[in-house]
Amino acid sequence: MTLKEQLAAYSKMVEDRLMTYIQPSEDKGQAVVFEACRYSAMAGGKRLRPGLVLEFCRVCGGNLEAALPFACALEMIHTYSLIHDDLPCMDNDDFRRGKLTNHKVYGEATAVLAGDGLLNLAFETASDPANTKLVSAETQVKAIRMLSRASGMDGMIGGQILDMQAEETSISLEQLKTLQELKTGALISVAAQLGCLIGGATAEQTQAAATYAACIGLAFQIQDDILDIEGDAETFGKPIGSDEENGKSTYPSLLGLEKCHALVHELSQQAVDALASFADAGILPELAYSLADRNH
Amino acid sequence: MTLKEQLAAYSKMVEDRLMTYIQPSEDKGQAVVFEACRYSAMAGGKRLRPGLVLEFCRVCGGNLEAALPFACALEMIHTYSLIHDDLPCMDNDDFRRGKLTNHKVYGEATAVLAGDGLLNLAFETASDPANTKLVSAETQVKAIRMLSRASGMDGMIGGQILDMQAEETSISLEQLKTLQELKTGALISVAAQLGCLIGGATAEQTQAAATYAACIGLAFQIQDDILDIEGDAETFGKPIGSDEENGKSTYPSLLGLEKCHALVHELSQQAVDALASFADAGILPELAYSLADRNH
């Protein structure tokens, strides 16, 4: 399968399964909050994080079916973070990926609860007794710990706090790197780590996956910053020039565009080089290059 | 120990432990969100839910130290729900228990993230590898599943959705009961169930605990509605008459005050009667009566 076909196959697996998870046990009048969750969970996107879980599991020789609940849980966490990020008191965005944001459709109160609900549902999903057919309880607990640490206040939420602080002041390159590692890096890293955990990776492979994830996570962010300057608004799906307008410290503002382009390619190569401990790294090398070359 | 002494001892255990859980692994600039969490987690309150976890564990012959992380996780979930409930887009409350609400002190964005952070931290705490010294991985997964189901969209969050819907219309007694079972009952029930799980309760004891929790949960809500009419604002800690002012359907509005008083006492008695399968039910009987008699 080509990269595109494999990612599409993973997306379909994840989306089909998300639809079965995101529904009430019994509708007691609360079904609208599940509908709000499905609206955002099904609003498209690259499905990068669950794709990484599944592909790392596969290249480690693991069972995709065993990894799928954790891939879905991670995508729920990613989706909840987008819903809360878009709220009026946060980024106050009306659109995401060309669709109205959750609170514009369902109202702010329901959007807050839908985000809370998806975060809860991620842990309901990860602790589902149905998983124990394929995954030991020990592994389930480890996966839950990894997920909650990555998305929590020492992970993604911490990064969101740093991001808010950075809006009011200019920050150093080192601070920007910490911000990215927490805000977007933590979930990308945990995707790779979950795949390794469920796939039964060796210690060497797990270390390699950590390097790969750190490199593509950083490259992804730098490329995002580049596209905010050089991109095409329609292809990129976001307005162009917003970072400069908001006076945000970004990789291009701190390093210059030329250096950033070079860095993205260097990081992608480092990511690919890290995969040497996998006999067959599947789509992972091509995925790293494609994230660096993307225009959206 | 008297009821008051035992509850105070449990509160101290829980609060001391919460303080150790609610702190950053490393301060990378995100410490303010932990501070916001501690502000609300340490704002007082009855500590009813963690107290139930600990006392049910104890009367089942379990180890309090084993139950404590789960008691703390539950209190974190309760606290996160209060922070989000108080937000301007939800109940828009400036004060809770006589203190400024979280968003009045830290701003809305940080309050949203502190709530998200506490919910995450509950699952970080419940999946802490340190717990496995006293609790098996199987039990940990079961506890996480119970917690997430109770606080999720088929539990507390679902109840918050019903509560929002009920603000716009009058509802039936049956609808009010469903609302209460989800919004406040689910966390009280899971408290009892977690205590039974960690304490190694028999099936009969677990069933008895479920009945006890359902009865005190409902009695608690009816008493809350009564106090909103008959209470003293200062002792109760909330303004009096707000339900009637807002045209809310409550137990007194649907059943009348006299019937409500009788029902509270009946339910407390039922709760106590359910405890027959425990040789020593500890403070649980007196706790049931005291919740019915409370004026705050």
Tab-separated table of N, CA, C and O in Angstrom, chain B residues 113-181:
chain	number	residue	atom	x	y	z
B	113	LEU	N	-8.789	25.283	31.585
B	113	LEU	CA	-7.646	24.360	31.558
B	113	LEU	C	-7.409	23.696	32.916
B	113	LEU	O	-6.991	22.533	32.978
B	114	ALA	N	-7.680	24.419	34.007
B	114	ALA	CA	-7.539	23.815	35.337
B	114	ALA	C	-8.552	22.683	35.500
B	114	ALA	O	-8.225	21.617	36.044
B	115	GLY	N	-9.778	22.905	35.021
B	115	GLY	CA	-10.785	21.845	35.059
B	115	GLY	C	-10.343	20.638	34.237
B	115	GLY	O	-10.354	19.503	34.711
B	116	ASP	N	-9.929	20.916	33.009
B	116	ASP	CA	-9.422	19.835	32.149
B	116	ASP	C	-8.254	19.122	32.838
B	116	ASP	O	-8.140	17.892	32.791
B	117	GLY	N	-7.405	19.931	33.466
B	117	GLY	CA	-6.207	19.378	34.099
B	117	GLY	C	-6.549	18.467	35.264
B	117	GLY	O	-5.942	17.405	35.429
B	118	LEU	N	-7.538	18.859	36.065
B	118	LEU	CA	-7.937	18.014	37.203
B	118	LEU	C	-8.566	16.705	36.727
B	118	LEU	O	-8.362	15.652	37.345
B	119	LEU	N	-9.343	16.785	35.652
B	119	LEU	CA	-9.950	15.562	35.117
B	119	LEU	C	-8.852	14.612	34.650
B	119	LEU	O	-8.851	13.417	34.964
B	120	ASN	N	-7.881	15.163	33.905
B	120	ASN	CA	-6.729	14.367	33.504
B	120	ASN	C	-5.983	13.790	34.696
B	120	ASN	O	-5.615	12.617	34.711
B	121	LEU	N	-5.755	14.653	35.676
B	121	LEU	CA	-4.964	14.251	36.838
B	121	LEU	C	-5.644	13.129	37.615
B	121	LEU	O	-4.978	12.282	38.223
B	122	ALA	N	-6.984	13.122	37.581
B	122	ALA	CA	-7.713	12.028	38.235
B	122	ALA	C	-7.288	10.689	37.630
B	122	ALA	O	-7.070	9.708	38.359
B	123	PHE	N	-7.143	10.658	36.316
B	123	PHE	CA	-6.777	9.394	35.670
B	123	PHE	C	-5.274	9.118	35.776
B	123	PHE	O	-4.870	7.955	35.834
B	124	GLU	N	-4.467	10.181	35.827
B	124	GLU	CA	-3.043	9.988	36.115
B	124	GLU	C	-2.896	9.347	37.501
B	124	GLU	O	-2.076	8.455	37.705
B	125	THR	N	-3.696	9.848	38.438
B	125	THR	CA	-3.633	9.366	39.820
B	125	THR	C	-4.120	7.923	39.920
B	125	THR	O	-3.503	7.086	40.586
B	126	ALA	N	-5.219	7.630	39.253
B	126	ALA	CA	-5.792	6.275	39.329
B	126	ALA	C	-4.906	5.251	38.634
B	126	ALA	O	-4.949	4.065	38.978
B	127	SER	N	-4.092	5.692	37.669
B	127	SER	CA	-3.230	4.746	36.937
B	127	SER	C	-1.772	4.836	37.389
B	127	SER	O	-0.884	4.305	36.733
B	128	ASP	N	-1.546	5.497	38.507
B	128	ASP	CA	-0.186	5.672	39.034
B	128	ASP	C	0.457	4.306	39.311
B	128	ASP	O	-0.141	3.478	40.006
B	129	PRO	N	1.649	4.055	38.775
B	129	PRO	CA	2.296	2.766	39.050
B	129	PRO	C	2.518	2.522	40.544
B	129	PRO	O	2.590	1.363	40.977
B	130	ALA	N	2.599	3.603	41.331
B	130	ALA	CA	2.780	3.438	42.780
B	130	ALA	C	1.612	2.667	43.400
B	130	ALA	O	1.769	1.994	44.423
B	131	ASN	N	0.422	2.749	42.777
B	131	ASN	CA	-0.758	2.079	43.337
B	131	ASN	C	-0.630	0.561	43.313
B	131	ASN	O	-1.282	-0.133	44.115
B	132	THR	N	0.167	0.051	42.357
B	132	THR	CA	0.180	-1.395	42.153
B	132	THR	C	0.825	-2.151	43.315
B	132	THR	O	0.755	-3.369	43.369
B	133	LYS	N	1.430	-1.417	44.242
B	133	LYS	CA	1.927	-2.099	45.448
B	133	LYS	C	0.764	-2.670	46.256
B	133	LYS	O	0.911	-3.672	46.942
B	134	LEU	N	-0.386	-1.988	46.199
B	134	LEU	CA	-1.518	-2.387	47.046
B	134	LEU	C	-2.743	-2.869	46.274
B	134	LEU	O	-3.652	-3.449	46.860
B	135	VAL	N	-2.775	-2.582	44.965
B	135	VAL	CA	-3.970	-2.888	44.172
B	135	VAL	C	-3.517	-3.566	42.879
B	135	VAL	O	-2.555	-3.117	42.255
B	136	SER	N	-4.214	-4.617	42.468
B	136	SER	CA	-3.819	-5.301	41.233
B	136	SER	C	-4.148	-4.433	40.022
B	136	SER	O	-4.999	-3.543	40.082
B	137	ALA	N	-3.467	-4.721	38.909
B	137	ALA	CA	-3.740	-3.973	37.670
B	137	ALA	C	-5.193	-4.158	37.255
B	137	ALA	O	-5.836	-3.210	36.776
B	138	GLU	N	-5.733	-5.347	37.449
B	138	GLU	CA	-7.146	-5.601	37.091
B	138	GLU	C	-8.070	-4.665	37.869
B	138	GLU	O	-9.022	-4.104	37.325
B	139	THR	N	-7.798	-4.521	39.155
B	139	THR	CA	-8.624	-3.647	39.991
B	139	THR	C	-8.466	-2.190	39.567
B	139	THR	O	-9.446	-1.434	39.532
B	140	GLN	N	-7.223	-1.815	39.243
B	140	GLN	CA	-7.001	-0.439	38.774
B	140	GLN	C	-7.842	-0.137	37.526
B	140	GLN	O	-8.484	0.899	37.445
B	141	VAL	N	-7.799	-1.055	36.561
B	141	VAL	CA	-8.561	-0.832	35.321
B	141	VAL	C	-10.055	-0.738	35.633
B	141	VAL	O	-10.763	0.129	35.106
B	142	LYS	N	-10.533	-1.636	36.507
B	142	LYS	CA	-11.958	-1.599	36.886
B	142	LYS	C	-12.311	-0.262	37.525
B	142	LYS	O	-13.359	0.331	37.238
B	143	ALA	N	-11.441	0.219	38.413
B	143	ALA	CA	-11.699	1.491	39.097
B	143	ALA	C	-11.723	2.645	38.095
B	143	ALA	O	-12.580	3.537	38.175
B	144	ILE	N	-10.805	2.625	37.150
B	144	ILE	CA	-10.744	3.686	36.137
B	144	ILE	C	-12.001	3.656	35.273
B	144	ILE	O	-12.580	4.695	34.962
B	145	ARG	N	-12.429	2.456	34.909
B	145	ARG	CA	-13.653	2.329	34.122
B	145	ARG	C	-14.854	2.885	34.914
B	145	ARG	O	-15.676	3.619	34.379
B	146	MET	N	-14.945	2.528	36.183
B	146	MET	CA	-16.074	2.992	36.997
B	146	MET	C	-16.065	4.516	37.127
B	146	MET	O	-17.101	5.177	36.989
B	147	LEU	N	-14.881	5.064	37.408
B	147	LEU	CA	-14.751	6.519	37.545
B	147	LEU	C	-15.146	7.236	36.257
B	147	LEU	O	-15.907	8.209	36.278
B	148	SER	N	-14.613	6.754	35.137
B	148	SER	CA	-14.849	7.463	33.874
B	148	SER	C	-16.296	7.329	33.429
B	148	SER	O	-16.872	8.263	32.878
B	149	ARG	N	-16.916	6.172	33.678
B	149	ARG	CA	-18.339	6.010	33.333
B	149	ARG	C	-19.194	6.941	34.187
B	149	ARG	O	-20.122	7.580	33.695
B	150	ALA	N	-18.892	7.024	35.472
B	150	ALA	CA	-19.715	7.841	36.371
B	150	ALA	C	-19.591	9.320	36.049
B	150	ALA	O	-20.565	10.071	36.147
B	151	SER	N	-18.411	9.744	35.653
B	151	SER	CA	-18.239	11.180	35.416
B	151	SER	C	-18.517	11.565	33.978
B	151	SER	O	-18.604	12.747	33.662
B	152	GLY	N	-18.686	10.591	33.095
B	152	GLY	CA	-18.812	10.865	31.666
B	152	GLY	C	-20.215	11.221	31.206
B	152	GLY	O	-21.081	11.593	32.000
B	153	MET	N	-20.410	11.107	29.914
B	153	MET	CA	-21.654	11.575	29.292
B	153	MET	C	-22.848	10.688	29.592
B	153	MET	O	-23.987	11.110	29.437
B	154	ASP	N	-22.606	9.443	30.013
B	154	ASP	CA	-23.711	8.610	30.499
B	154	ASP	C	-23.851	8.727	32.012
B	154	ASP	O	-24.617	7.983	32.634
B	155	GLY	N	-23.076	9.636	32.597
B	155	GLY	CA	-23.145	9.880	34.033
B	155	GLY	C	-23.303	11.368	34.300
B	155	GLY	O	-24.213	12.008	33.782
B	156	MET	N	-22.357	11.917	35.078
B	156	MET	CA	-22.472	13.308	35.523
B	156	MET	C	-22.633	14.314	34.389
B	156	MET	O	-23.484	15.206	34.473
B	157	ILE	N	-21.827	14.198	33.341
B	157	ILE	CA	-21.909	15.170	32.239
B	157	ILE	C	-23.284	15.096	31.575
B	157	ILE	O	-23.887	16.122	31.243
B	158	GLY	N	-23.797	13.881	31.424
B	158	GLY	CA	-25.159	13.725	30.902
B	158	GLY	C	-26.161	14.455	31.779
B	158	GLY	O	-27.083	15.112	31.285
B	159	GLY	N	-25.975	14.361	33.089
B	159	GLY	CA	-26.859	15.054	34.028
B	159	GLY	C	-26.763	16.566	33.891
B	159	GLY	O	-27.770	17.274	34.031
B	160	GLN	N	-25.568	17.072	33.609
B	160	GLN	CA	-25.420	18.519	33.419
B	160	GLN	C	-26.163	18.978	32.164
B	160	GLN	O	-26.750	20.060	32.138
B	161	ILE	N	-26.134	18.139	31.134
B	161	ILE	CA	-26.899	18.447	29.913
B	161	ILE	C	-28.400	18.494	30.241
B	161	ILE	O	-29.106	19.434	29.853
B	162	LEU	N	-28.886	17.496	30.979
B	162	LEU	CA	-30.315	17.482	31.349
B	162	LEU	C	-30.656	18.713	32.189
B	162	LEU	O	-31.729	19.300	32.032
B	163	ASP	N	-29.751	19.094	33.058
B	163	ASP	CA	-29.975	20.254	33.918
B	163	ASP	C	-30.112	21.528	33.082
B	163	ASP	O	-30.977	22.367	33.343
B	164	MET	N	-29.264	21.666	32.074
B	164	MET	CA	-29.349	22.827	31.187
B	164	MET	C	-30.680	22.851	30.446
B	164	MET	O	-31.306	23.894	30.293
B	165	GLN	N	-31.088	21.676	29.976
B	165	GLN	CA	-32.365	21.591	29.250
B	165	GLN	C	-33.532	21.948	30.168
B	165	GLN	O	-34.496	22.578	29.745
B	166	ALA	N	-33.406	21.546	31.452
B	166	ALA	CA	-34.501	21.754	32.407
B	166	ALA	C	-34.670	23.227	32.765
B	166	ALA	O	-35.710	23.620	33.297
B	167	GLU	N	-33.626	24.025	32.486
B	167	GLU	CA	-33.753	25.453	32.789
B	167	GLU	C	-34.750	26.135	31.867
B	167	GLU	O	-35.297	27.177	32.194
B	168	GLU	N	-34.963	25.545	30.717
B	168	GLU	CA	-35.816	26.198	29.719
B	168	GLU	C	-37.249	25.693	29.757
B	168	GLU	O	-38.095	26.175	29.011
B	169	THR	N	-37.513	24.699	30.595
B	169	THR	CA	-38.839	24.090	30.577
B	169	THR	C	-39.117	23.470	31.938
B	169	THR	O	-38.194	23.256	32.717
B	170	SER	N	-40.378	23.197	32.248
B	170	SER	CA	-40.633	22.478	33.494
B	170	SER	C	-40.614	20.989	33.195
B	170	SER	O	-40.970	20.554	32.100
B	171	ILE	N	-40.169	20.197	34.147
B	171	ILE	CA	-39.998	18.766	33.900
B	171	ILE	C	-40.801	17.957	34.910
B	171	ILE	O	-41.234	18.468	35.940
B	172	SER	N	-40.974	16.681	34.578
B	172	SER	CA	-41.768	15.789	35.426
B	172	SER	C	-40.901	15.269	36.578
B	172	SER	O	-39.679	15.382	36.553
B	173	LEU	N	-41.579	14.656	37.556
B	173	LEU	CA	-40.864	14.072	38.686
B	173	LEU	C	-39.875	13.007	38.214
B	173	LEU	O	-38.750	12.927	38.698
B	174	GLU	N	-40.313	12.219	37.233
B	174	GLU	CA	-39.434	11.159	36.724
B	174	GLU	C	-38.198	11.746	36.049
B	174	GLU	O	-37.073	11.258	36.232
B	175	GLN	N	-38.407	12.806	35.270
B	175	GLN	CA	-37.269	13.466	34.613
B	175	GLN	C	-36.310	14.080	35.634
B	175	GLN	O	-35.102	14.031	35.482
B	176	LEU	N	-36.914	14.648	36.705
B	176	LEU	CA	-36.086	15.243	37.756
B	176	LEU	C	-35.244	14.170	38.447
B	176	LEU	O	-34.078	14.394	38.774
B	177	LYS	N	-35.856	13.003	38.618
B	177	LYS	CA	-35.129	11.909	39.268
B	177	LYS	C	-33.961	11.430	38.381
B	177	LYS	O	-32.850	11.199	38.876
B	178	THR	N	-34.218	11.294	37.096
B	178	THR	CA	-33.140	10.911	36.170
B	178	THR	C	-32.020	11.936	36.194
B	178	THR	O	-30.832	11.600	36.243
B	179	LEU	N	-32.407	13.217	36.163
B	179	LEU	CA	-31.426	14.303	36.206
B	179	LEU	C	-30.538	14.176	37.443
B	179	LEU	O	-29.311	14.228	37.356
B	180	GLN	N	-31.190	13.995	38.605
B	180	GLN	CA	-30.430	13.892	39.864
B	180	GLN	C	-29.548	12.645	39.875
B	180	GLN	O	-28.394	12.703	40.310
B	181	GLU	N	-30.096	11.528	39.385
B	181	GLU	CA	-29.303	10.288	39.379
B	181	GLU	C	-28.015	10.469	38.592
B	181	GLU	O	-26.973	9.953	38.971
